[in-house]
Coordinates of C-alpha atoms in Angstrom, one line a residue:
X1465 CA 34.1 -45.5 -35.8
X1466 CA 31.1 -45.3 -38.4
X1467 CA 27.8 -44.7 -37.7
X1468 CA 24.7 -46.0 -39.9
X1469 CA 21.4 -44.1 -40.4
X1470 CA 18.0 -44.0 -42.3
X1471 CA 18.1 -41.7 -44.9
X1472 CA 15.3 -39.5 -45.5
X1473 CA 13.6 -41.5 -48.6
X1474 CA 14.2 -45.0 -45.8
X1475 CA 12.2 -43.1 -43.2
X1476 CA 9.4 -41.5 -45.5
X1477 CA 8.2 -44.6 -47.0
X1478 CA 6.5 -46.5 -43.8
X1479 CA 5.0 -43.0 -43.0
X1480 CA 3.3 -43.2 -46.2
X1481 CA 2.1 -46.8 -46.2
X1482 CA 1.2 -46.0 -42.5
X1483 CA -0.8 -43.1 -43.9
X1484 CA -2.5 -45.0 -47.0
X1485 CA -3.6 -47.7 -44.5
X1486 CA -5.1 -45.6 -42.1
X1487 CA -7.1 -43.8 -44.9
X1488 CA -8.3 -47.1 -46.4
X1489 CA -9.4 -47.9 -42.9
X1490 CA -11.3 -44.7 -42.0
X1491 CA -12.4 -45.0 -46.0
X1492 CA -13.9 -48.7 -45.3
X1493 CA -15.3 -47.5 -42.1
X1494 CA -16.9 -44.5 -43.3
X1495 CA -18.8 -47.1 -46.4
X1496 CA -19.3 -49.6 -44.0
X1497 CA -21.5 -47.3 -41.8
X1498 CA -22.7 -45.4 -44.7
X1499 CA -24.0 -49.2 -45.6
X1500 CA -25.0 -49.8 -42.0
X1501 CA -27.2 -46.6 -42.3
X1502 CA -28.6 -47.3 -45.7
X1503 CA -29.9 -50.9 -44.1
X1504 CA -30.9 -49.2 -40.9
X1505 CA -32.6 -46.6 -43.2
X1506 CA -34.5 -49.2 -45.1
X1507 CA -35.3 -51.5 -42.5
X1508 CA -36.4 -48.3 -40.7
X1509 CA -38.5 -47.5 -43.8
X1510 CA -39.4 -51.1 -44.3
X1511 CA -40.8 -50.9 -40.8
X1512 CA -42.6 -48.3 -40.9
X1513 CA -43.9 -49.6 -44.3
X1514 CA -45.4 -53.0 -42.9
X1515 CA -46.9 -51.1 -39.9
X1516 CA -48.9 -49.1 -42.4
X1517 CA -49.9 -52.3 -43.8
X1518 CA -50.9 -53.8 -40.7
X1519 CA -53.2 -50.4 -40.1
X1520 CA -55.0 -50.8 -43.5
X1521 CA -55.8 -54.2 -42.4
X1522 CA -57.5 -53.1 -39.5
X1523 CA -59.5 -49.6 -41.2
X1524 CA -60.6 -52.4 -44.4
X1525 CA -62.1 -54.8 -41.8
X1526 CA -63.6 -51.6 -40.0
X1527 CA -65.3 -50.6 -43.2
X1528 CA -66.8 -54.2 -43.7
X1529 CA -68.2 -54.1 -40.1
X1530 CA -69.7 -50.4 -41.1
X1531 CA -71.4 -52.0 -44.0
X1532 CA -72.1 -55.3 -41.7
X1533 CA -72.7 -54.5 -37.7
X1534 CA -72.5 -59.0 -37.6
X1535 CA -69.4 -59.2 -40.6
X1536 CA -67.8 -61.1 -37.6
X1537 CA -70.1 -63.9 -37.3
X1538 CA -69.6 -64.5 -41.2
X1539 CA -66.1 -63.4 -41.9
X1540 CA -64.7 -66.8 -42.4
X1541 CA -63.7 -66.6 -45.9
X1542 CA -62.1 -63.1 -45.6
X1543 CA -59.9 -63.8 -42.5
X1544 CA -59.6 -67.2 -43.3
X1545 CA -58.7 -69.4 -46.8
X1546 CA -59.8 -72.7 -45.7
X1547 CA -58.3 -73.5 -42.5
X1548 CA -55.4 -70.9 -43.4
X1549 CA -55.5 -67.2 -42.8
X1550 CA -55.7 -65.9 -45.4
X1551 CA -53.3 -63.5 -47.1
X1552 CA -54.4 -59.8 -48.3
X1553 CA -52.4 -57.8 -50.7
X1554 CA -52.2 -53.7 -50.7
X1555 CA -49.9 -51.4 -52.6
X1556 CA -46.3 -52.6 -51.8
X1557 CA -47.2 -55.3 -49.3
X1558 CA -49.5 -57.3 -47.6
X1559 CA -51.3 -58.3 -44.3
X1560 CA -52.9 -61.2 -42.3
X1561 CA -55.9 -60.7 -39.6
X1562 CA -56.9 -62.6 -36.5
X1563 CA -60.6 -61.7 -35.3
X1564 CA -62.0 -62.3 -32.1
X1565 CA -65.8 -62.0 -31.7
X1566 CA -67.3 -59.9 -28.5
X1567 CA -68.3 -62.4 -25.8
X1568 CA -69.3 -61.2 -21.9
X1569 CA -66.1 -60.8 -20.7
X1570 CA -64.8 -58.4 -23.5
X1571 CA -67.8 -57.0 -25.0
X1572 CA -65.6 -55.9 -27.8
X1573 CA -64.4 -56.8 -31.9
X1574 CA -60.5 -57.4 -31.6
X1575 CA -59.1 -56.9 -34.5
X1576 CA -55.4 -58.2 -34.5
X1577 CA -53.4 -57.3 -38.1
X1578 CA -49.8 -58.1 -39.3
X1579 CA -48.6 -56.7 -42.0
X1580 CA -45.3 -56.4 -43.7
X1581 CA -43.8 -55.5 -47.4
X1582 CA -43.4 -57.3 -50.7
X1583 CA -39.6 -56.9 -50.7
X1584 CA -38.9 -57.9 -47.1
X1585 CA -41.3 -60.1 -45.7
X1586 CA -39.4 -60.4 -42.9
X1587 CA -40.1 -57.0 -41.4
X1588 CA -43.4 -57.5 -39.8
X1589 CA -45.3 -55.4 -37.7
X1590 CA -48.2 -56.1 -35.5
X1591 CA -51.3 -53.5 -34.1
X1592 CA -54.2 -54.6 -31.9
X1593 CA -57.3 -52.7 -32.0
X1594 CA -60.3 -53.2 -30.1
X1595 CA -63.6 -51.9 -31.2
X1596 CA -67.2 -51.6 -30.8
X1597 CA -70.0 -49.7 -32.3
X1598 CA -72.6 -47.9 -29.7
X1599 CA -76.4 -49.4 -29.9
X1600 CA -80.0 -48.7 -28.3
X1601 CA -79.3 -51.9 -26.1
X1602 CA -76.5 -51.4 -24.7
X1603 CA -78.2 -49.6 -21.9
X1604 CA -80.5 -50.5 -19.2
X1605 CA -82.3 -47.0 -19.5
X1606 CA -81.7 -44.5 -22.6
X1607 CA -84.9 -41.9 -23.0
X1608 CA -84.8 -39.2 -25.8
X1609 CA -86.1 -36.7 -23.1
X1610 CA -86.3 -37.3 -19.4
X1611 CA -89.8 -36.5 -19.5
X1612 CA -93.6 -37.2 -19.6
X1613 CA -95.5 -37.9 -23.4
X1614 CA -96.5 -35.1 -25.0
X1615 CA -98.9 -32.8 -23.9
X1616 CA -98.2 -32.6 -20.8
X1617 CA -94.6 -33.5 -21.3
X1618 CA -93.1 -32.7 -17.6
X1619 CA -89.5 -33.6 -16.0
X1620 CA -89.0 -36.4 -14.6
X1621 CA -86.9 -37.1 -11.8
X1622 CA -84.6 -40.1 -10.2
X1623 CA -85.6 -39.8 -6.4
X1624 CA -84.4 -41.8 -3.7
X1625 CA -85.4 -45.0 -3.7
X1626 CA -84.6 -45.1 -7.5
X1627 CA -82.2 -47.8 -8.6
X1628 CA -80.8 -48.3 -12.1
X1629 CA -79.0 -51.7 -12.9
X1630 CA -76.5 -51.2 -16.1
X1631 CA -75.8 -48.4 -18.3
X1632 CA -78.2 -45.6 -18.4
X1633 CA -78.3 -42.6 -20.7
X1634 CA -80.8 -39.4 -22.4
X1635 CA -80.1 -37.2 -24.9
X1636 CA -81.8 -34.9 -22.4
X1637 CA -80.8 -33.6 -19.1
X1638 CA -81.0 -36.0 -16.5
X1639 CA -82.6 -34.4 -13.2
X1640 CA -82.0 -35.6 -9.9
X1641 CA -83.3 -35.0 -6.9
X1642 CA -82.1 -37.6 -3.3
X1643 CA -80.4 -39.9 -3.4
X1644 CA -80.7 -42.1 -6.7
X1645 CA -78.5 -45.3 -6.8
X1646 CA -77.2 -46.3 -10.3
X1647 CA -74.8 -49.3 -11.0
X1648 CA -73.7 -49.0 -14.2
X1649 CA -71.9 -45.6 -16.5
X1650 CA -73.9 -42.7 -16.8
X1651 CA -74.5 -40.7 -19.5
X1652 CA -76.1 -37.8 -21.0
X1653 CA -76.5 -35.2 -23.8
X1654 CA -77.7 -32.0 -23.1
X1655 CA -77.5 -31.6 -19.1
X1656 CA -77.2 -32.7 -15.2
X1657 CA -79.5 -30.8 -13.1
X1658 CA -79.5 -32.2 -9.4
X1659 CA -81.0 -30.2 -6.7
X1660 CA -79.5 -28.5 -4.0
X1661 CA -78.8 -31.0 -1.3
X1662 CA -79.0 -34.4 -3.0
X1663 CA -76.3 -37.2 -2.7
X1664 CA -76.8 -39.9 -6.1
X1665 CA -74.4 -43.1 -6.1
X1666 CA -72.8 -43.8 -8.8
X1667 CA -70.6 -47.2 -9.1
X1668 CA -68.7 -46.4 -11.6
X1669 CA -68.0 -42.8 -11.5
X1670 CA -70.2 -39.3 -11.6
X1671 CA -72.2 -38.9 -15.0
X1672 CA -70.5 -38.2 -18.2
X1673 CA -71.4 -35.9 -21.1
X1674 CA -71.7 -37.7 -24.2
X1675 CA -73.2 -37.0 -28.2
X1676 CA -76.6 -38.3 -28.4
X1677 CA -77.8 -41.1 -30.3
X1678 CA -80.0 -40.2 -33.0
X1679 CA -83.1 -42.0 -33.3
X1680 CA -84.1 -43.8 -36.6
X1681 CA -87.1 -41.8 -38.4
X1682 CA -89.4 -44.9 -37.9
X1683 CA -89.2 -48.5 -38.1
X1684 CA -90.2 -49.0 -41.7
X1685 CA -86.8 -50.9 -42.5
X1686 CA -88.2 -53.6 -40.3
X1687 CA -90.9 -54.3 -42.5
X1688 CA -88.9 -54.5 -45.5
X1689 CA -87.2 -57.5 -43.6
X1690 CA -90.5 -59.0 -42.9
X1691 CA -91.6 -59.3 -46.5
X1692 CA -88.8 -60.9 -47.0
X1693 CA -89.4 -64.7 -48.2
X1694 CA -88.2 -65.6 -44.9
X1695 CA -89.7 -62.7 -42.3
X1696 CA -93.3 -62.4 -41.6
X1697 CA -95.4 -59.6 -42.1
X1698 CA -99.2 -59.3 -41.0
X1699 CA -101.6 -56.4 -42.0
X1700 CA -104.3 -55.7 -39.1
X1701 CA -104.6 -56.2 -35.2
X1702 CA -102.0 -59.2 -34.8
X1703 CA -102.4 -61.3 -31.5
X1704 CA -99.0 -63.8 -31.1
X1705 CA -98.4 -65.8 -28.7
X1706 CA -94.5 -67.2 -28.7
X1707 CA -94.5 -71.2 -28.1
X1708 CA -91.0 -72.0 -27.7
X1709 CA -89.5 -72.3 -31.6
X1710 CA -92.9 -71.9 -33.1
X1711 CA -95.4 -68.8 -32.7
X1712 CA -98.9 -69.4 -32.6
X1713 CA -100.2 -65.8 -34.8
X1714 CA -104.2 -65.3 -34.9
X1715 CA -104.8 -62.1 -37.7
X1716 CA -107.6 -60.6 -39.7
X1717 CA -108.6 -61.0 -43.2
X1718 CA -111.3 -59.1 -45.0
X1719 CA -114.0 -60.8 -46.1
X1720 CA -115.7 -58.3 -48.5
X1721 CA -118.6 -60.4 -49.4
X1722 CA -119.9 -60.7 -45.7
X1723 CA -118.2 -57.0 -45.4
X1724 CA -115.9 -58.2 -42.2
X1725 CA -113.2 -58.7 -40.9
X1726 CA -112.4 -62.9 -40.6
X1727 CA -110.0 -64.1 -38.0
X1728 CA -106.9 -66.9 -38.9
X1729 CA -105.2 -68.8 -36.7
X1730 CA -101.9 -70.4 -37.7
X1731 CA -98.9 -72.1 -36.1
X1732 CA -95.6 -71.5 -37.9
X1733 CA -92.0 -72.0 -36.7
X1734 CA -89.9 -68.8 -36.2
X1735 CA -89.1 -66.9 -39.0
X1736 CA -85.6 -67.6 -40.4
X1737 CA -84.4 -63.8 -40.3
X1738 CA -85.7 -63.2 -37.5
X1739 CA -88.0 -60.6 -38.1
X1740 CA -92.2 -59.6 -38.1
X1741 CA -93.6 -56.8 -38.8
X1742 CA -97.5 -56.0 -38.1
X1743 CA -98.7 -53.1 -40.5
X1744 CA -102.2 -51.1 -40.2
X1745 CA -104.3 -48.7 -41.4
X1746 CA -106.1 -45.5 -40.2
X1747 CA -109.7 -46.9 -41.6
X1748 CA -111.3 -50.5 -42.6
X1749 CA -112.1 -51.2 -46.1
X1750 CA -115.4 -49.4 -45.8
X1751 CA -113.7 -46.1 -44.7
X1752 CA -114.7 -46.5 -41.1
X1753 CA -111.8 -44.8 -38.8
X1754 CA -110.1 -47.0 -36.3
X1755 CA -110.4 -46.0 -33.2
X1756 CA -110.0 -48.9 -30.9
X1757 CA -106.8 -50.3 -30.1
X1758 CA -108.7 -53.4 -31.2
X1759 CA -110.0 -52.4 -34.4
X1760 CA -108.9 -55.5 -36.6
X1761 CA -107.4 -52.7 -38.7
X1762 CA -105.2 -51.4 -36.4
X1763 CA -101.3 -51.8 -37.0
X1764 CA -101.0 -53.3 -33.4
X1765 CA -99.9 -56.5 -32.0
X1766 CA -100.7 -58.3 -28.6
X1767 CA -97.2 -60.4 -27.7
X1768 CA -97.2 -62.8 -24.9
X1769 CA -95.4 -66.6 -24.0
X1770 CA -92.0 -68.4 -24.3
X1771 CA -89.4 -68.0 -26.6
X1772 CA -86.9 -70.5 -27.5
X1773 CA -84.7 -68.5 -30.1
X1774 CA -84.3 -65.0 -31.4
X1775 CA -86.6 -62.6 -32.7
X1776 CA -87.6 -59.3 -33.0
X1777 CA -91.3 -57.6 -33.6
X1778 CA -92.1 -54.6 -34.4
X1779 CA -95.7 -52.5 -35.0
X1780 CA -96.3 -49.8 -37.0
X1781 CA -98.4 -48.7 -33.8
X1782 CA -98.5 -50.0 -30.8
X1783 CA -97.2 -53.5 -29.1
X1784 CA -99.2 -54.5 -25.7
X1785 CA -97.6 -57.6 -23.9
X1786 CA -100.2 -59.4 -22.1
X1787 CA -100.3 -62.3 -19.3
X1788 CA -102.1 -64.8 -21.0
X1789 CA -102.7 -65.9 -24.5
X1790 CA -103.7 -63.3 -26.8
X1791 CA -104.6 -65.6 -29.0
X1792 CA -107.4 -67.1 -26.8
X1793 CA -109.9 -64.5 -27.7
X1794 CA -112.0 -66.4 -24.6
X1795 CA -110.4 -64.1 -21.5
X1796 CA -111.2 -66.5 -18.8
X1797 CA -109.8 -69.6 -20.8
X1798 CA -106.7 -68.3 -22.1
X1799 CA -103.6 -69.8 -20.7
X1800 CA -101.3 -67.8 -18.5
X1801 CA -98.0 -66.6 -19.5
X1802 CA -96.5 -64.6 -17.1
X1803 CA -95.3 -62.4 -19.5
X1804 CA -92.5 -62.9 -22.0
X1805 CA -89.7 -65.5 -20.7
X1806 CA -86.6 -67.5 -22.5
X1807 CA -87.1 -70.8 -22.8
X1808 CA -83.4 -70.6 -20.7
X1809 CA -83.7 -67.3 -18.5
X1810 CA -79.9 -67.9 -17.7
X1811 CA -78.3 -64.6 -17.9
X1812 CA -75.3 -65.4 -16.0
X1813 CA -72.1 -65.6 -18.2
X1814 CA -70.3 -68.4 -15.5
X1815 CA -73.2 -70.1 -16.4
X1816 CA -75.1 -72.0 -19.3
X1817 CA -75.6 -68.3 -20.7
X1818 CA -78.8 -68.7 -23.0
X1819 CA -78.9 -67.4 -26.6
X1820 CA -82.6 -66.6 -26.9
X1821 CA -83.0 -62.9 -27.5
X1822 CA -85.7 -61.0 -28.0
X1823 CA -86.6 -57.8 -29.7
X1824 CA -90.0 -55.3 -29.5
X1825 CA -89.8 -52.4 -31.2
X1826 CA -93.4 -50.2 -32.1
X1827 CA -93.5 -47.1 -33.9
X1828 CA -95.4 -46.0 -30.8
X1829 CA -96.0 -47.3 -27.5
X1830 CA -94.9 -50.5 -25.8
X1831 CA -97.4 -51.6 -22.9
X1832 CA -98.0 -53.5 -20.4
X1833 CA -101.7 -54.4 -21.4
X1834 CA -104.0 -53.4 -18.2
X1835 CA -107.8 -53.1 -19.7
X1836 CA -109.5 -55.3 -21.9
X1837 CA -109.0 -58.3 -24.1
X1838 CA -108.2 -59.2 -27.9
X1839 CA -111.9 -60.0 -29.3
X1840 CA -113.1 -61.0 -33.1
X1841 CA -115.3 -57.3 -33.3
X1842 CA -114.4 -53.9 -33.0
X1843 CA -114.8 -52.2 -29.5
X1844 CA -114.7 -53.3 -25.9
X1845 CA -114.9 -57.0 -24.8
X1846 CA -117.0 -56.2 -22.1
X1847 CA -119.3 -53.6 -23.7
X1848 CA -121.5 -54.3 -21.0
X1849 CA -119.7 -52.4 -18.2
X1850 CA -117.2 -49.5 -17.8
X1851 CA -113.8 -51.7 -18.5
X1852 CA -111.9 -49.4 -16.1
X1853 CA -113.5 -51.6 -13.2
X1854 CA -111.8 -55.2 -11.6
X1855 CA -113.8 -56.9 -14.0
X1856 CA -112.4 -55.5 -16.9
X1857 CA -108.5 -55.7 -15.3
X1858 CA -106.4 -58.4 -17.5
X1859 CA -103.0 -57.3 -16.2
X1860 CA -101.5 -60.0 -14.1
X1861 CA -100.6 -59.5 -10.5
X1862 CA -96.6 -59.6 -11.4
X1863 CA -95.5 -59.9 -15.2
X1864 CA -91.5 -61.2 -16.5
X1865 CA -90.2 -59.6 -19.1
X1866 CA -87.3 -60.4 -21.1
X1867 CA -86.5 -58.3 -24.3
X1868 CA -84.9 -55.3 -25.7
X1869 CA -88.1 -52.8 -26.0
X1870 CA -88.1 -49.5 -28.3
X1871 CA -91.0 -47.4 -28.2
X1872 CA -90.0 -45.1 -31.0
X1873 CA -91.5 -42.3 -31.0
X1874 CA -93.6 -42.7 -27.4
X1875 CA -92.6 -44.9 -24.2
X1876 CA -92.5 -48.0 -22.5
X1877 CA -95.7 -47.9 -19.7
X1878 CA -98.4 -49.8 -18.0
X1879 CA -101.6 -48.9 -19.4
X1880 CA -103.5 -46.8 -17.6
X1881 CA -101.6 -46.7 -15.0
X1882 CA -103.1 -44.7 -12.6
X1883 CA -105.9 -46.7 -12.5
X1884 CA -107.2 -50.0 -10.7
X1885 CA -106.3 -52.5 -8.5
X1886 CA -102.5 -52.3 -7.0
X1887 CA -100.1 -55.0 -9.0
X1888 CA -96.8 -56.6 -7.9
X1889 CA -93.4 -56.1 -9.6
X1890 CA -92.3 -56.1 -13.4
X1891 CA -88.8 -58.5 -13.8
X1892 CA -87.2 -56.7 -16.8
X1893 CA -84.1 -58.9 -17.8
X1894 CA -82.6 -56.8 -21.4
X1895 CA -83.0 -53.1 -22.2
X1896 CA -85.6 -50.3 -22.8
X1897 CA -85.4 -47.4 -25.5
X1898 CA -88.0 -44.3 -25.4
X1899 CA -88.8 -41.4 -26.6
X1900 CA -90.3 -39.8 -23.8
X1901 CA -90.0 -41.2 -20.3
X1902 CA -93.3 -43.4 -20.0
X1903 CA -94.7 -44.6 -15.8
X1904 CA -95.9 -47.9 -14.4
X1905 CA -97.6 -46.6 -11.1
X1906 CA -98.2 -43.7 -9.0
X1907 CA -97.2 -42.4 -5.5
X1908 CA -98.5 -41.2 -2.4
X1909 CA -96.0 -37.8 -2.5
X1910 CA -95.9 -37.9 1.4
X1911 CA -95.0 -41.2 2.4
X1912 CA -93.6 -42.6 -0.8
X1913 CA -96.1 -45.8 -0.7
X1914 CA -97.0 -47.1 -4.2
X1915 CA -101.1 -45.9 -4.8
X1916 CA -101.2 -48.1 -8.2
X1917 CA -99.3 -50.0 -10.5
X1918 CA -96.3 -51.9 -10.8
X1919 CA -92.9 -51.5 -8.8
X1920 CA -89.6 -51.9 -10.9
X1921 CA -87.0 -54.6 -10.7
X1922 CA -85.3 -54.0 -14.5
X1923 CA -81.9 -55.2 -14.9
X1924 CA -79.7 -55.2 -18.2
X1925 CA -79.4 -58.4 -20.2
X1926 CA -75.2 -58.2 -20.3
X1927 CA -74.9 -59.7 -23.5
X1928 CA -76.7 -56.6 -25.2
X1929 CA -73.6 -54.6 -24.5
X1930 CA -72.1 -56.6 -27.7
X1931 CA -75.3 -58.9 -29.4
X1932 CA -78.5 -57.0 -30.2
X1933 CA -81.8 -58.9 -31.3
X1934 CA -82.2 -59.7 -34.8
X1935 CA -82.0 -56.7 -37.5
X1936 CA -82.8 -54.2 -34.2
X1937 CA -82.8 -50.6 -34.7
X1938 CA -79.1 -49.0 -34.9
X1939 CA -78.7 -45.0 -33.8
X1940 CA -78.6 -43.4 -37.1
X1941 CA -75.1 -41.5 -35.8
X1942 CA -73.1 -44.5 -34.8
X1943 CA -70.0 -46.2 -36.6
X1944 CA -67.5 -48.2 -35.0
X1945 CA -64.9 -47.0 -32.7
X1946 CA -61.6 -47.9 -31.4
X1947 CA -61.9 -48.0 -27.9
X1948 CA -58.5 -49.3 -27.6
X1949 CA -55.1 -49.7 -29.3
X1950 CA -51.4 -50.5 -29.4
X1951 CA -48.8 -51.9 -31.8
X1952 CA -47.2 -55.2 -30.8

C-alpha cells in the first residue's frame, strides 16, 4: 500500500505566503497608526494652535480697554461687522469675540473668544475671561491715610457703633478699636492694628491686604476736558445749581473799567462730555490775595439741586454742597435743595435702576457748607456779626447726597464741624475718596452722644462697582485684571 505526502517545497510555500501576509499586515498597521498619530499630532497641534488664537483675542481686546476704560460701550464695529461678528485675522489663524458689558449682577467685562487656524477651521477652541479694572468708586470708604488733615494729622479709629455699607479700603493701616460693623470686603495697604479686646464684623470675611491705589497728582486732566468744545470750564468762585438736564451756573467776570468783579447768570443744558471744571487764582487782577473762600477769584464752586443725567465737577480748590440755591445770592430767598438728589434715586437693581450719576472731585476739600452764603463782594455775608453764630448757620437740618466725591489731596467734612447748632443725618447714596480722613461731628467721649454735627447713614451706589461718573479720576496703578477664567 502507498502512501502520499507533501514534499518539503509543497509545505514551505503557505508558510511563506502566511508569513508575507502577516508582515504586510503588521506593515499596514504600523503606517496606519504612524498616520493616526501624524493626524492626532496635528489636530493636537492644530488645537493647541486655535487656543492660542482664541487667547490673543482676549489680551488685544484687553489692550483696547487699557487705552479705553468704556471700549465696551463703543466696541460695536470691532466685535461686530454689521450685524455679524466680525472676523479677526492673527499669524496662522483667526478669532471671533462675544462681549458682555458689566451690569449689577456681574459687575464684570466678559470677554468670550474663539479662535481657530487658517488650515483647519474646524478645530476651534473657546476661553472665557472675566475682567475688571479696580477704581476710586468702587468703594464706599477708601482714605489715603486713616487719619486727621495735616497738622494735626491723628489716627483715626472705627469704634463701635461704626457701620460701613460696601467696600472699604486705605492705603494706610486701618485701626480698630470695639466692635466696628462692616458689610462689604475689607481692604488695606500698609496695616491692621485692632486693640486688645475688640470683636469687628465683617460680612464677608476678616480684612485683606492689598497694593494701594495710587492717587492721581491733581485733577488738572479734568480741566482739559472742560475746555473742550463740549465741557464747561469757569474761572473764579462758581455757584451751580443742578436743575434736572440743565444747570443754572452764576460766575464772575472782571470788569476792569469799574475795577470789579461782575456776576453772570446763565442757564445751559448739561454739558455733552460730561464734564466742568471751575479754575482760580491765588490774587484778583489788582494783585489782591484771596483769602475768602468767597473771593470771586477763588477756584471754588458752591454745588447744590437735582440732577437728571451724568456729570462730574471738579475745583481746582475746594467744592462746598449747600442746601439751597447757591445761585440765589439772597440767603433767605433761595430755594431749598436738600442737598444733591437724582432726578430717579432708585438704586435698586430689581428695580427701575436710574442712570443719573454724579461726580465731585476738588483738588482740595469737599464740604458740606456750614457758615455763610455765596454773595456778589469779597468777605462775609453777614459782616455785621461773628458768622460762627445761628444766624450765620446755612447748613440744613438733614442734607441727601448722591455722588461719587474725591477730595484729592484733603477730605470729605462738614465745615466747621465742631461748631453750632446740632444737625440731623447725611444720606450718602455713591462713594467717597480722601486723602486724609475728614469728620462731620463730635462726641461726648463718655457716653457716646453726638455734641455737634451730622450722624452718618452712607451707603455705596452698587453700580459704581462697574460704571464710574463721567471722565472720573482712575488710580494711576490700575490696568485690567482677569478675575476669572477657563477654556470652553
Amino acid at each position: 500500500m502507498r502512501s502520499f505526502g507533501l514534499g518539503r517545497k509543497g509545505l514551505a510555500l503557505p508558510l511563506v505566503v502566511a508569513t508575507v501576509a502577516l508582515v504586510s499586515l503588521l506593515g499596514f498597521a504600523a503606517a496606519y497608526i504612524v498616520e493616526s498619530q501624524v493626524k492626532m499630532g496635528s489636530r493636537f497641534s492644530g488645537h493647541q494652535d486655535a487656543f492660542y488664537y482664541a487667547e490673543a483675542g482676549v489680551h488685544e481686546y484687553l489692550w483696547h480697554l487699557n487705552k479705553d476704560s468704556k471700549f465696551y460701550e463703543h466696541d460695536d464695529s470691532f466685535v461686530f461687522d454689521g450685524s455679524n461678528p466680525r472676523v479677526h485675522s492673527v499669524t496662522g489663524g483667526y478669532y471671533q469675540l462675544e462681549v458682555t458689558d458689566p451690569g449689577p449682577e456681574r459687575p464684570v467685562v466678559t470677554i468670550r473668544s474663539t479662535g481657530w487656524p487658517a488650515d483647519d477651521p474646524s478645530n476651534r477652541c473657546t476661553v472665557r475671561a472675566e475682567v475688571h479694572k479696580r477704581q476710586f468708586v468702587q468703594h464706599i470708604w477708601l482714605t489715603g491715610q486713616e487719619k486727621t488733615p495735616p497738622p494735626d494729622g491723628e489716627d483715626v479709629w472705627w469704634i463701635t457703633g461704626d457701620r460701613c455699607y460696601g467696600p472699604l479700603h486705605t492705603n494706610g493701616t486701618l485701626n480698630i478699636d470695639g466692635r466696628p460693623e462692616f458689610y462689604g470686603p475689607v481692604t488695606y495697604s500698609v496695616g491692621l492694628n485692632v486693640r486688645p479686646g475688640s470683636s469687628p464684623y465683617y460680612a464677608e470675611g476678616p480684612p485683606e491686604k492689598v497694593s494701594p491705589l495710587g492717587f492721581p497728582a491733581s485733577n488738572s486732566q479734568l480741566m482739559t476736558w472742560a475746555k473742550q468744545p463740549d465741557g464747561y470750564y469757569f474761572r473764579g468762585r462758581t455757584c451751580i445749581l443742578l436743575d434736572g438736564s440743565q444747570i443754572r451756573v452764576k460766575y464772575p467776570v472782571w470788569n476792569a473799567g469799574a475795577r470789579r468783579y461782575d456776576f453772570v447768570e446763565e442757564t445751559r443744558p448739561l454739558p455733552s462730555n460730561g464734564v466742568i471744571y471751575v479754575d482760580g487764582t491765588t490774587a484778583d487782577p489788582e494783585g489782591d490775595p484771596t483769602t475768602s473762600k468767597y473771593d470771586p477769584a477763588m477756584g471754588n464752586a458752591f454745588v447744590s439741586g437735582t440732577l437728571d443725567g451724568r456729570l462730574t465737577i471738579a475745583a481746582a480748590k475746594d467744592i462746598y454742597i449747600t442746601g439751597k440755591d447757591p445761585t440765589n445770592f439772597n440767603y433767605s430767598a433761595a430755594a431749598s435743595t436738600g442737598g444733591l438728589r437724582y432726578a430717579n434715586t432708585d438704586l435698586d437693581p430689581a428695580g427701575g435702576m436710574t442712570d443719573d450719576m454724579l461726580g465731585l472731585i476738588a483738588a482740595g476739600y469737599v464740604r458740606i457748607l456750614h457758615y455763610d452764603w455765596p454773595h456778589d463782594r469779597p468777605g462775609s455775608l453777614w459782616d455785621w456779626t461773628p458768622y460762627y453764630t445761628p444766624e450765620g448757620d446755612v447748613a440744613p437740618r438733614d442734607i441727601s447726597i448722591y455722588a461719587a466725591i474725591f477730595a484729592l489731596n484733603w477730605a470729605f467734612e462738614f465745615e466747621e464741624y465742631d461748631r453750632g447748632l446740632l444737625k440731623g443725618v447725611i444720606t450718602l447714596r455713591g462713594s467717597i475718596t480722601q486723602k486724609y480722613r475728614g469728620a462731620v461731628g463730635t462726641f461726648y467721649s463718655g457716653s457716646g452722644t453726638r455734641r455737634s454735627g451730622y450722624s452718618k447713614d452712607y451707603h455705596h451706589d452698587p453700580r459704581m462697582l462697574y460704571d464710574t461718573p463721567p471722565h472720573f479720576l482712575e488710580p494711576v496703578n490700575a490696568g485690567w485684571e482677569i478675575v476669572a477664567w477657563r477654556r470652553e
